[in-house]
Amino acid sequence: MPRASGPLAEALAHRAVLLDGGLSNQLAAQGCDLSGGLWSGRVLAERPDQVEAAHTAYARAGAEVLITASYQVGYEAFAAHGHDRAETTALLHRSVRLAARAAEAADHEVWVAASVGPYGAVLADGSEYRGRYGLGARELAAFHRPRIEALLAAGPDVLAVETIPDADEAEALLTVLAETGAPAWFSYTVAAGRTRAGGPLPEAFALAAASPQVIAVGVNCCDPADVLPALGAAAAVTTKPLLAYPNDGSVWNAATGTWHTPEAPAPWPLRAWRTAGARLVGGCCRIGPEHISALAAVLPDRRP
């Protein structure tokens, strides 16, 4: 069937839409090797069939949006591992194509969102959870621009600008988005009521709210307990649809390359998130197809 009958923004105007879950944890569950600095990008390069299988698992679980495996694909990082610019561009295109094939094989409408991860993601050292890289807006825009242009050339339905840790990087990304005119959602990673870099959330959300390219704003890759306060901060400065796709409450230790999981995972007050304005809902790291299937069964006002 066709991937989707209309823009994602139109669907969000009148109903909730279910996102997928964490791609890396599903790839690991399929037996893929994610070691090394390229993370899921390594699987994209070496085992594209496994990436498509992961997307398919989420579509079968009920996900209506598939996020591509491009989160950690950057020209500089891949050059350090022997990939030239043409090869990296081809991998960015591949990421969209694989998600599109899984979307087209689904038995329901599915949008493809091209993941645009933060600068810190390609460093593979946990910097996306800190921000403040010491780079200016011009340098950050120069980093993101060719990635975004390559992804858009592959024809996704929307850009998923995600896991943004601070307002400095947000400004650079919004500059590039304005140049392209492409639709995007914009998602910060947050902790304790602030951006990961420690900045105030209302100001961060206000930046995205002012962009005509941004179709939804919200948070991802955070503790579920941080979602509702962040949605409140976003709703105070924008009428755009909100989004929430947290992880399971685990904390990433970049030094050891491991997750530290809480003894008692925070509950997901889904109806409260919807009441606060969340229209795009799903999961991030360590949230698998079984979690998305459970969300599909209970997400209010989602299309059957």
C-alpha positions as YAML, in Angstrom:
chain: A
units: angstrom
residues:
- id: 1
  name: MET
  ca: [0.00, 0.00, 0.00]
- id: 2
  name: PRO
  ca: [1.14, 3.63, -0.32]
- id: 3
  name: ARG
  ca: [3.42, 4.73, 2.50]
- id: 4
  name: ALA
  ca: [1.00, 7.40, 3.70]
- id: 5
  name: SER
  ca: [-1.94, 9.18, 2.09]
- id: 6
  name: GLY
  ca: [-0.97, 12.66, 3.24]
- id: 7
  name: PRO
  ca: [1.52, 14.71, 5.24]
- id: 8
  name: LEU
  ca: [2.17, 13.71, 8.84]
- id: 9
  name: ALA
  ca: [1.24, 17.23, 9.94]
- id: 10
  name: GLU
  ca: [-2.30, 16.70, 8.63]
- id: 11
  name: ALA
  ca: [-2.73, 13.53, 10.65]
- id: 12
  name: LEU
  ca: [-1.44, 15.24, 13.78]
- id: 13
  name: ALA
  ca: [-4.05, 17.95, 13.38]
- id: 14
  name: HIS
  ca: [-6.80, 15.54, 14.40]
- id: 15
  name: ARG
  ca: [-5.38, 12.41, 16.04]
- id: 16
  name: ALA
  ca: [-2.54, 10.73, 17.87]
- id: 17
  name: VAL
  ca: [0.14, 8.93, 15.84]
- id: 18
  name: LEU
  ca: [2.26, 6.06, 17.14]
- id: 19
  name: LEU
  ca: [6.02, 6.18, 16.69]
- id: 20
  name: ASP
  ca: [8.38, 3.21, 16.71]
- id: 21
  name: GLY
  ca: [10.89, 2.32, 19.44]
- id: 22
  name: GLY
  ca: [14.65, 2.13, 19.79]
- id: 23
  name: LEU
  ca: [16.41, 0.91, 16.67]
- id: 24
  name: SER
  ca: [19.70, -0.05, 18.32]
- id: 25
  name: ASN
  ca: [18.10, -2.31, 20.94]
- id: 26
  name: GLN
  ca: [16.07, -4.10, 18.26]
- id: 27
  name: LEU
  ca: [19.18, -4.60, 16.13]
- id: 28
  name: ALA
  ca: [20.97, -6.01, 19.17]
- id: 29
  name: ALA
  ca: [18.01, -8.32, 19.82]
- id: 30
  name: GLN
  ca: [18.39, -9.57, 16.24]
- id: 31
  name: GLY
  ca: [22.01, -10.49, 16.98]
- id: 32
  name: CYS
  ca: [23.70, -7.54, 15.27]
- id: 33
  name: ASP
  ca: [27.12, -6.25, 16.33]
- id: 34
  name: LEU
  ca: [26.88, -2.58, 17.30]
- id: 35
  name: SER
  ca: [30.38, -2.29, 18.74]
- id: 36
  name: GLY
  ca: [32.65, 0.53, 17.62]
- id: 37
  name: GLY
  ca: [32.00, 4.21, 17.14]
- id: 38
  name: LEU
  ca: [29.52, 3.87, 14.29]
- id: 39
  name: TRP
  ca: [26.90, 2.07, 16.42]
- id: 40
  name: SER
  ca: [23.74, 1.39, 14.40]
- id: 41
  name: GLY
  ca: [25.46, 3.03, 11.43]
- id: 42
  name: ARG
  ca: [27.76, -0.01, 11.32]
- id: 43
  name: VAL
  ca: [24.76, -2.28, 10.81]
- id: 44
  name: LEU
  ca: [23.41, 0.08, 8.16]
- id: 45
  name: ALA
  ca: [26.68, -0.31, 6.27]
- id: 46
  name: GLU
  ca: [27.26, -4.03, 6.83]
- id: 47
  name: ARG
  ca: [23.81, -5.62, 7.32]
- id: 48
  name: PRO
  ca: [21.12, -3.50, 5.69]
- id: 49
  name: ASP
  ca: [18.79, -6.50, 5.71]
- id: 50
  name: GLN
  ca: [18.83, -6.41, 9.49]
- id: 51
  name: VAL
  ca: [17.92, -2.72, 9.52]
- id: 52
  name: GLU
  ca: [14.93, -3.40, 7.28]
- id: 53
  name: ALA
  ca: [13.94, -6.32, 9.51]
- id: 54
  name: ALA
  ca: [14.02, -4.05, 12.57]
- id: 55
  name: HIS
  ca: [11.79, -1.50, 10.84]
- id: 56
  name: THR
  ca: [9.44, -4.30, 9.82]
- id: 57
  name: ALA
  ca: [9.22, -5.53, 13.43]
- id: 58
  name: TYR
  ca: [8.05, -2.09, 14.54]
- id: 59
  name: ALA
  ca: [5.57, -1.73, 11.69]
- id: 60
  name: ARG
  ca: [4.07, -5.10, 12.60]
- id: 61
  name: ALA
  ca: [3.83, -3.93, 16.21]
- id: 62
  name: GLY
  ca: [1.62, -1.06, 15.04]
- id: 63
  name: ALA
  ca: [4.09, 1.80, 14.59]
- id: 64
  name: GLU
  ca: [2.86, 4.42, 12.15]
- id: 65
  name: VAL
  ca: [6.20, 6.21, 11.86]
- id: 66
  name: LEU
  ca: [9.54, 4.52, 11.20]
- id: 67
  name: ILE
  ca: [12.66, 6.50, 12.12]
- id: 68
  name: THR
  ca: [15.66, 5.81, 9.89]
- id: 69
  name: ALA
  ca: [19.05, 4.41, 10.91]
- id: 70
  name: SER
  ca: [20.82, 7.70, 10.13]
- id: 71
  name: TYR
  ca: [21.01, 9.06, 13.70]
- id: 72
  name: GLN
  ca: [24.76, 8.52, 14.05]
- id: 73
  name: VAL
  ca: [25.76, 8.76, 10.39]
- id: 74
  name: GLY
  ca: [28.05, 11.75, 9.86]
- id: 75
  name: TYR
  ca: [30.60, 12.46, 7.15]
- id: 76
  name: GLU
  ca: [33.44, 13.08, 9.58]
- id: 77
  name: ALA
  ca: [32.82, 9.99, 11.70]
- id: 78
  name: PHE
  ca: [32.46, 7.69, 8.70]
- id: 79
  name: ALA
  ca: [35.55, 9.16, 7.05]
- id: 80
  name: ALA
  ca: [37.52, 8.11, 10.12]
- id: 81
  name: HIS
  ca: [36.35, 4.55, 9.45]
- id: 82
  name: GLY
  ca: [37.33, 4.57, 5.79]
- id: 83
  name: HIS
  ca: [34.14, 5.76, 4.09]
- id: 84
  name: ASP
  ca: [34.45, 8.60, 1.59]
- id: 85
  name: ARG
  ca: [31.76, 11.25, 1.15]
- id: 86
  name: ALA
  ca: [30.04, 9.45, -1.70]
- id: 87
  name: GLU
  ca: [29.81, 6.26, 0.35]
- id: 88
  name: THR
  ca: [28.41, 8.10, 3.36]
- id: 89
  name: THR
  ca: [25.86, 9.89, 1.19]
- id: 90
  name: ALA
  ca: [24.83, 6.51, -0.21]
- id: 91
  name: LEU
  ca: [24.38, 5.19, 3.33]
- id: 92
  name: LEU
  ca: [22.16, 8.14, 4.25]
- id: 93
  name: HIS
  ca: [20.07, 7.43, 1.17]
- id: 94
  name: ARG
  ca: [20.01, 3.73, 2.08]
- id: 95
  name: SER
  ca: [18.65, 4.50, 5.54]
- id: 96
  name: VAL
  ca: [15.59, 6.16, 4.03]
- id: 97
  name: ARG
  ca: [15.13, 3.48, 1.40]
- id: 98
  name: LEU
  ca: [15.16, 0.65, 3.96]
- id: 99
  name: ALA
  ca: [12.56, 2.34, 6.15]
- id: 100
  name: ALA
  ca: [10.46, 3.08, 3.08]
- id: 101
  name: ARG
  ca: [10.45, -0.57, 2.01]
- id: 102
  name: ALA
  ca: [9.27, -1.64, 5.45]
- id: 103
  name: ALA
  ca: [6.62, 1.10, 5.40]
- id: 104
  name: GLU
  ca: [5.32, 0.08, 1.99]
- id: 105
  name: ALA
  ca: [5.01, -3.55, 3.10]
- id: 106
  name: ALA
  ca: [2.94, -2.67, 6.18]
- id: 107
  name: ASP
  ca: [-0.80, -3.26, 6.35]
- id: 108
  name: HIS
  ca: [-1.46, 0.30, 7.52]
- id: 109
  name: GLU
  ca: [-0.27, 3.80, 6.71]
- id: 110
  name: VAL
  ca: [3.33, 4.43, 7.75]
- id: 111
  name: TRP
  ca: [5.40, 7.60, 7.48]
- id: 112
  name: VAL
  ca: [9.19, 7.58, 7.15]
- id: 113
  name: ALA
  ca: [11.08, 10.02, 9.37]
- id: 114
  name: ALA
  ca: [14.75, 10.61, 8.55]
- id: 115
  name: SER
  ca: [16.68, 10.78, 11.80]
- id: 116
  name: VAL
  ca: [18.92, 13.81, 12.27]
- id: 117
  name: GLY
  ca: [20.88, 13.19, 15.44]
- id: 118
  name: PRO
  ca: [22.91, 15.84, 17.26]
- id: 119
  name: TYR
  ca: [26.59, 16.56, 16.70]
- id: 120
  name: GLY
  ca: [27.40, 14.74, 19.92]
- id: 121
  name: ALA
  ca: [26.01, 11.46, 18.57]
- id: 122
  name: VAL
  ca: [28.76, 11.06, 15.99]
- id: 123
  name: LEU
  ca: [31.39, 11.51, 18.70]
- id: 124
  name: ALA
  ca: [30.18, 8.24, 20.28]
- id: 125
  name: ASP
  ca: [31.15, 9.48, 23.75]
- id: 126
  name: GLY
  ca: [27.81, 10.45, 25.26]
- id: 127
  name: SER
  ca: [28.16, 14.11, 24.27]
- id: 128
  name: GLU
  ca: [24.54, 14.25, 23.14]
- id: 129
  name: TYR
  ca: [23.62, 14.02, 26.83]
- id: 130
  name: ARG
  ca: [25.78, 17.03, 27.67]
- id: 131
  name: GLY
  ca: [25.81, 19.42, 24.71]
- id: 132
  name: ARG
  ca: [27.99, 22.53, 24.81]
- id: 133
  name: TYR
  ca: [30.56, 21.10, 22.41]
- id: 134
  name: GLY
  ca: [32.60, 24.28, 22.15]
- id: 135
  name: LEU
  ca: [31.42, 24.87, 18.58]
- id: 136
  name: GLY
  ca: [29.62, 27.95, 17.30]
- id: 137
  name: ALA
  ca: [26.31, 28.06, 15.46]
- id: 138
  name: ARG
  ca: [28.04, 28.41, 12.09]
- id: 139
  name: GLU
  ca: [30.21, 25.33, 12.69]
- id: 140
  name: LEU
  ca: [27.24, 23.28, 13.85]
- id: 141
  name: ALA
  ca: [25.17, 24.35, 10.86]
- id: 142
  name: ALA
  ca: [28.02, 23.37, 8.53]
- id: 143
  name: PHE
  ca: [28.09, 19.94, 10.17]
- id: 144
  name: HIS
  ca: [24.35, 19.33, 9.87]
- id: 145
  name: ARG
  ca: [23.69, 20.88, 6.45]
- id: 146
  name: PRO
  ca: [25.13, 18.16, 4.17]
- id: 147
  name: ARG
  ca: [23.56, 15.37, 6.23]
- id: 148
  name: ILE
  ca: [20.14, 16.96, 6.05]
- id: 149
  name: GLU
  ca: [20.49, 17.68, 2.32]
- id: 150
  name: ALA
  ca: [21.46, 14.05, 1.65]
- id: 151
  name: LEU
  ca: [18.56, 12.69, 3.68]
- id: 152
  name: LEU
  ca: [16.05, 14.97, 1.98]
- id: 153
  name: ALA
  ca: [17.31, 13.88, -1.43]
- id: 154
  name: ALA
  ca: [16.19, 10.34, -0.55]
- id: 155
  name: GLY
  ca: [12.57, 11.43, -0.08]
- id: 156
  name: PRO
  ca: [11.51, 10.90, 3.54]
- id: 157
  name: ASP
  ca: [8.13, 12.16, 4.66]
- id: 158
  name: VAL
  ca: [9.58, 14.24, 7.49]
- id: 159
  name: LEU
  ca: [12.83, 14.88, 9.32]
- id: 160
  name: ALA
  ca: [13.16, 13.67, 12.91]
- id: 161
  name: VAL
  ca: [15.48, 16.24, 14.45]
- id: 162
  name: GLU
  ca: [16.03, 14.46, 17.71]
- id: 163
  name: THR
  ca: [17.96, 14.19, 20.99]
- id: 164
  name: ILE
  ca: [19.02, 17.84, 20.84]
- id: 165
  name: PRO
  ca: [20.79, 18.72, 24.12]
- id: 166
  name: ASP
  ca: [20.87, 22.51, 24.06]
- id: 167
  name: ALA
  ca: [19.54, 25.68, 22.49]
- id: 168
  name: ASP
  ca: [22.84, 26.47, 20.74]
- id: 169
  name: GLU
  ca: [22.59, 23.40, 18.55]
- id: 170
  name: ALA
  ca: [18.87, 23.98, 18.15]
- id: 171
  name: GLU
  ca: [19.51, 27.40, 16.61]
- id: 172
  name: ALA
  ca: [22.00, 25.93, 14.14]
- id: 173
  name: LEU
  ca: [19.59, 23.18, 13.13]
- id: 174
  name: LEU
  ca: [16.70, 25.58, 12.72]
- id: 175
  name: THR
  ca: [18.85, 27.73, 10.45]
- id: 176
  name: VAL
  ca: [19.45, 24.74, 8.17]
- id: 177
  name: LEU
  ca: [15.78, 23.73, 8.28]
- id: 178
  name: ALA
  ca: [14.79, 27.23, 7.18]
- id: 179
  name: GLU
  ca: [17.07, 26.88, 4.15]
- id: 180
  name: THR
  ca: [15.44, 23.63, 3.10]
- id: 181
  name: GLY
  ca: [11.79, 24.38, 3.85]
- id: 182
  name: ALA
  ca: [11.35, 20.71, 4.75]
- id: 183
  name: PRO
  ca: [8.90, 19.59, 7.45]
- id: 184
  name: ALA
  ca: [10.49, 18.32, 10.66]
- id: 185
  name: TRP
  ca: [9.74, 17.50, 14.22]
- id: 186
  name: PHE
  ca: [12.08, 18.87, 16.84]
- id: 187
  name: SER
  ca: [12.88, 16.96, 19.99]
- id: 188
  name: TYR
  ca: [15.12, 17.79, 22.94]
- id: 189
  name: THR
  ca: [16.63, 15.38, 25.39]
- id: 190
  name: VAL
  ca: [15.99, 16.65, 28.91]
- id: 191
  name: ALA
  ca: [16.60, 15.94, 32.57]
- id: 192
  name: ALA
  ca: [15.20, 17.44, 35.78]
- id: 193
  name: GLY
  ca: [13.14, 20.07, 33.97]
- id: 194
  name: ARG
  ca: [15.97, 21.48, 31.83]
- id: 195
  name: THR
  ca: [17.80, 20.66, 28.63]
- id: 196
  name: ARG
  ca: [20.65, 18.18, 29.04]
- id: 197
  name: ALA
  ca: [23.05, 21.12, 28.87]
- id: 198
  name: GLY
  ca: [21.18, 22.74, 31.76]
- id: 199
  name: GLY
  ca: [19.28, 25.38, 29.83]
- id: 200
  name: PRO
  ca: [15.69, 26.48, 30.48]
- id: 201
  name: LEU
  ca: [13.12, 24.46, 28.58]
- id: 202
  name: PRO
  ca: [10.66, 27.30, 27.78]
- id: 203
  name: GLU
  ca: [13.35, 29.17, 25.84]
- id: 204
  name: ALA
  ca: [14.44, 26.01, 24.04]
- id: 205
  name: PHE
  ca: [10.91, 25.13, 22.99]
- id: 206
  name: ALA
  ca: [10.18, 28.72, 21.96]
- id: 207
  name: LEU
  ca: [12.98, 28.53, 19.38]
- id: 208
  name: ALA
  ca: [11.37, 25.56, 17.68]
- id: 209
  name: ALA
  ca: [7.87, 26.99, 18.06]
- id: 210
  name: ALA
  ca: [8.85, 29.98, 15.92]
- id: 211
  name: SER
  ca: [9.88, 27.82, 12.94]
- id: 212
  name: PRO
  ca: [7.28, 27.23, 10.22]
- id: 213
  name: GLN
  ca: [9.13, 24.04, 9.21]
- id: 214
  name: VAL
  ca: [8.61, 22.43, 12.62]
- id: 215
  name: ILE
  ca: [5.40, 20.41, 12.74]
- id: 216
  name: ALA
  ca: [5.76, 19.15, 16.34]
- id: 217
  name: VAL
  ca: [8.02, 19.75, 19.33]
- id: 218
  name: GLY
  ca: [8.79, 17.67, 22.39]
- id: 219
  name: VAL
  ca: [11.24, 15.31, 24.05]
- id: 220
  name: ASN
  ca: [12.94, 11.97, 23.48]
- id: 221
  name: CYS
  ca: [15.62, 9.75, 25.03]
- id: 222
  name: CYS
  ca: [14.82, 10.88, 28.56]
- id: 223
  name: ASP
  ca: [13.41, 9.35, 31.71]
- id: 224
  name: PRO
  ca: [9.63, 8.87, 31.37]
- id: 225
  name: ALA
  ca: [9.23, 10.87, 34.59]
- id: 226
  name: ASP
  ca: [10.69, 13.92, 32.82]
- id: 227
  name: VAL
  ca: [8.15, 13.85, 30.00]
- id: 228
  name: LEU
  ca: [5.10, 15.48, 31.57]
- id: 229
  name: PRO
  ca: [6.90, 18.55, 33.02]
- id: 230
  name: ALA
  ca: [8.61, 19.06, 29.68]
- id: 231
  name: LEU
  ca: [5.32, 18.85, 27.80]
- id: 232
  name: GLY
  ca: [3.94, 21.49, 30.14]
- id: 233
  name: ALA
  ca: [6.88, 23.77, 29.37]
- id: 234
  name: ALA
  ca: [6.37, 23.26, 25.65]
- id: 235
  name: ALA
  ca: [2.61, 23.84, 25.79]
- id: 236
  name: ALA
  ca: [3.23, 27.15, 27.55]
- id: 237
  name: VAL
  ca: [5.06, 28.56, 24.51]
- id: 238
  name: THR
  ca: [3.53, 26.82, 21.48]
- id: 239
  name: THR
  ca: [0.28, 25.48, 20.11]
- id: 240
  name: LYS
  ca: [2.08, 23.01, 17.84]
- id: 241
  name: PRO
  ca: [1.43, 19.31, 18.42]
- id: 242
  name: LEU
  ca: [3.73, 17.86, 21.05]
- id: 243
  name: LEU
  ca: [5.69, 14.62, 21.01]
- id: 244
  name: ALA
  ca: [7.11, 12.22, 23.55]
- id: 245
  name: TYR
  ca: [9.28, 9.17, 23.03]
- id: 246
  name: PRO
  ca: [11.33, 8.51, 26.16]
- id: 247
  name: ASN
  ca: [13.64, 5.64, 26.92]
- id: 248
  name: ASP
  ca: [12.94, 3.18, 29.73]
- id: 249
  name: GLY
  ca: [14.55, 5.37, 32.39]
- id: 250
  name: SER
  ca: [18.01, 3.88, 31.98]
- id: 251
  name: VAL
  ca: [21.13, 6.06, 32.06]
- id: 252
  name: TRP
  ca: [23.84, 5.67, 29.43]
- id: 253
  name: ASN
  ca: [27.43, 5.31, 30.67]
- id: 254
  name: ALA
  ca: [29.59, 6.31, 27.72]
- id: 255
  name: ALA
  ca: [32.81, 5.21, 29.43]
- id: 256
  name: THR
  ca: [31.66, 1.61, 29.71]
- id: 257
  name: GLY
  ca: [29.22, 1.56, 26.80]
- id: 258
  name: THR
  ca: [26.46, 0.24, 29.04]
- id: 259
  name: TRP
  ca: [23.02, 1.23, 30.26]
- id: 260
  name: HIS
  ca: [22.22, 1.44, 33.97]
- id: 261
  name: THR
  ca: [18.62, 0.38, 34.38]
- id: 262
  name: PRO
  ca: [16.47, 1.62, 37.29]
- id: 263
  name: GLU
  ca: [15.21, -0.98, 39.74]
- id: 264
  name: ALA
  ca: [11.67, 0.35, 39.41]
- id: 265
  name: PRO
  ca: [10.98, 1.81, 35.93]
- id: 266
  name: ALA
  ca: [8.89, 4.95, 35.94]
- id: 267
  name: PRO
  ca: [5.29, 4.45, 34.76]
- id: 268
  name: TRP
  ca: [4.10, 5.96, 31.52]
- id: 269
  name: PRO
  ca: [1.05, 8.16, 32.26]
- id: 270
  name: LEU
  ca: [-0.06, 8.03, 28.65]
- id: 271
  name: ARG
  ca: [-3.40, 9.75, 29.10]
- id: 272
  name: ALA
  ca: [-1.74, 12.59, 30.99]
- id: 273
  name: TRP
  ca: [0.73, 13.03, 28.15]
- id: 274
  name: ARG
  ca: [-2.12, 13.13, 25.66]
- id: 275
  name: THR
  ca: [-4.03, 15.64, 27.78]
- id: 276
  name: ALA
  ca: [-0.90, 17.80, 27.88]
- id: 277
  name: GLY
  ca: [-0.87, 17.86, 24.07]
- id: 278
  name: ALA
  ca: [1.28, 14.92, 22.97]
- id: 279
  name: ARG
  ca: [0.21, 13.72, 19.53]
- id: 280
  name: LEU
  ca: [3.33, 11.78, 18.52]
- id: 281
  name: VAL
  ca: [4.04, 9.07, 21.09]
- id: 282
  name: GLY
  ca: [6.50, 6.19, 21.04]
- id: 283
  name: GLY
  ca: [9.75, 5.00, 22.55]
- id: 284
  name: CYS
  ca: [13.48, 5.57, 22.29]
- id: 285
  name: CYS
  ca: [16.41, 3.52, 23.61]
- id: 286
  name: ARG
  ca: [15.54, 0.14, 25.15]
- id: 287
  name: ILE
  ca: [11.90, 0.36, 24.08]
- id: 288
  name: GLY
  ca: [11.19, -2.57, 21.76]
- id: 289
  name: PRO
  ca: [8.37, -3.79, 19.50]
- id: 290
  name: GLU
  ca: [6.57, -5.40, 22.44]
- id: 291
  name: HIS
  ca: [6.34, -1.99, 24.14]
- id: 292
  name: ILE
  ca: [5.09, -0.36, 20.94]
- id: 293
  name: SER
  ca: [2.48, -3.08, 20.54]
- id: 294
  name: ALA
  ca: [1.28, -2.38, 24.09]
- id: 295
  name: LEU
  ca: [1.07, 1.34, 23.33]
- id: 296
  name: ALA
  ca: [-0.88, 0.62, 20.16]
- id: 297
  name: ALA
  ca: [-3.52, -1.13, 22.24]
- id: 298
  name: VAL
  ca: [-4.07, 1.76, 24.63]
- id: 299
  name: LEU
  ca: [-3.15, 5.01, 22.86]
- id: 300
  name: PRO
  ca: [-6.28, 7.17, 22.95]
- id: 301
  name: ASP
  ca: [-7.80, 8.41, 19.68]
- id: 302
  name: ARG
  ca: [-5.29, 6.57, 17.52]
- id: 303
  name: ARG
  ca: [-6.70, 5.30, 14.26]
- id: 304
  name: PRO
  ca: [-7.51, 1.56, 14.58]
...
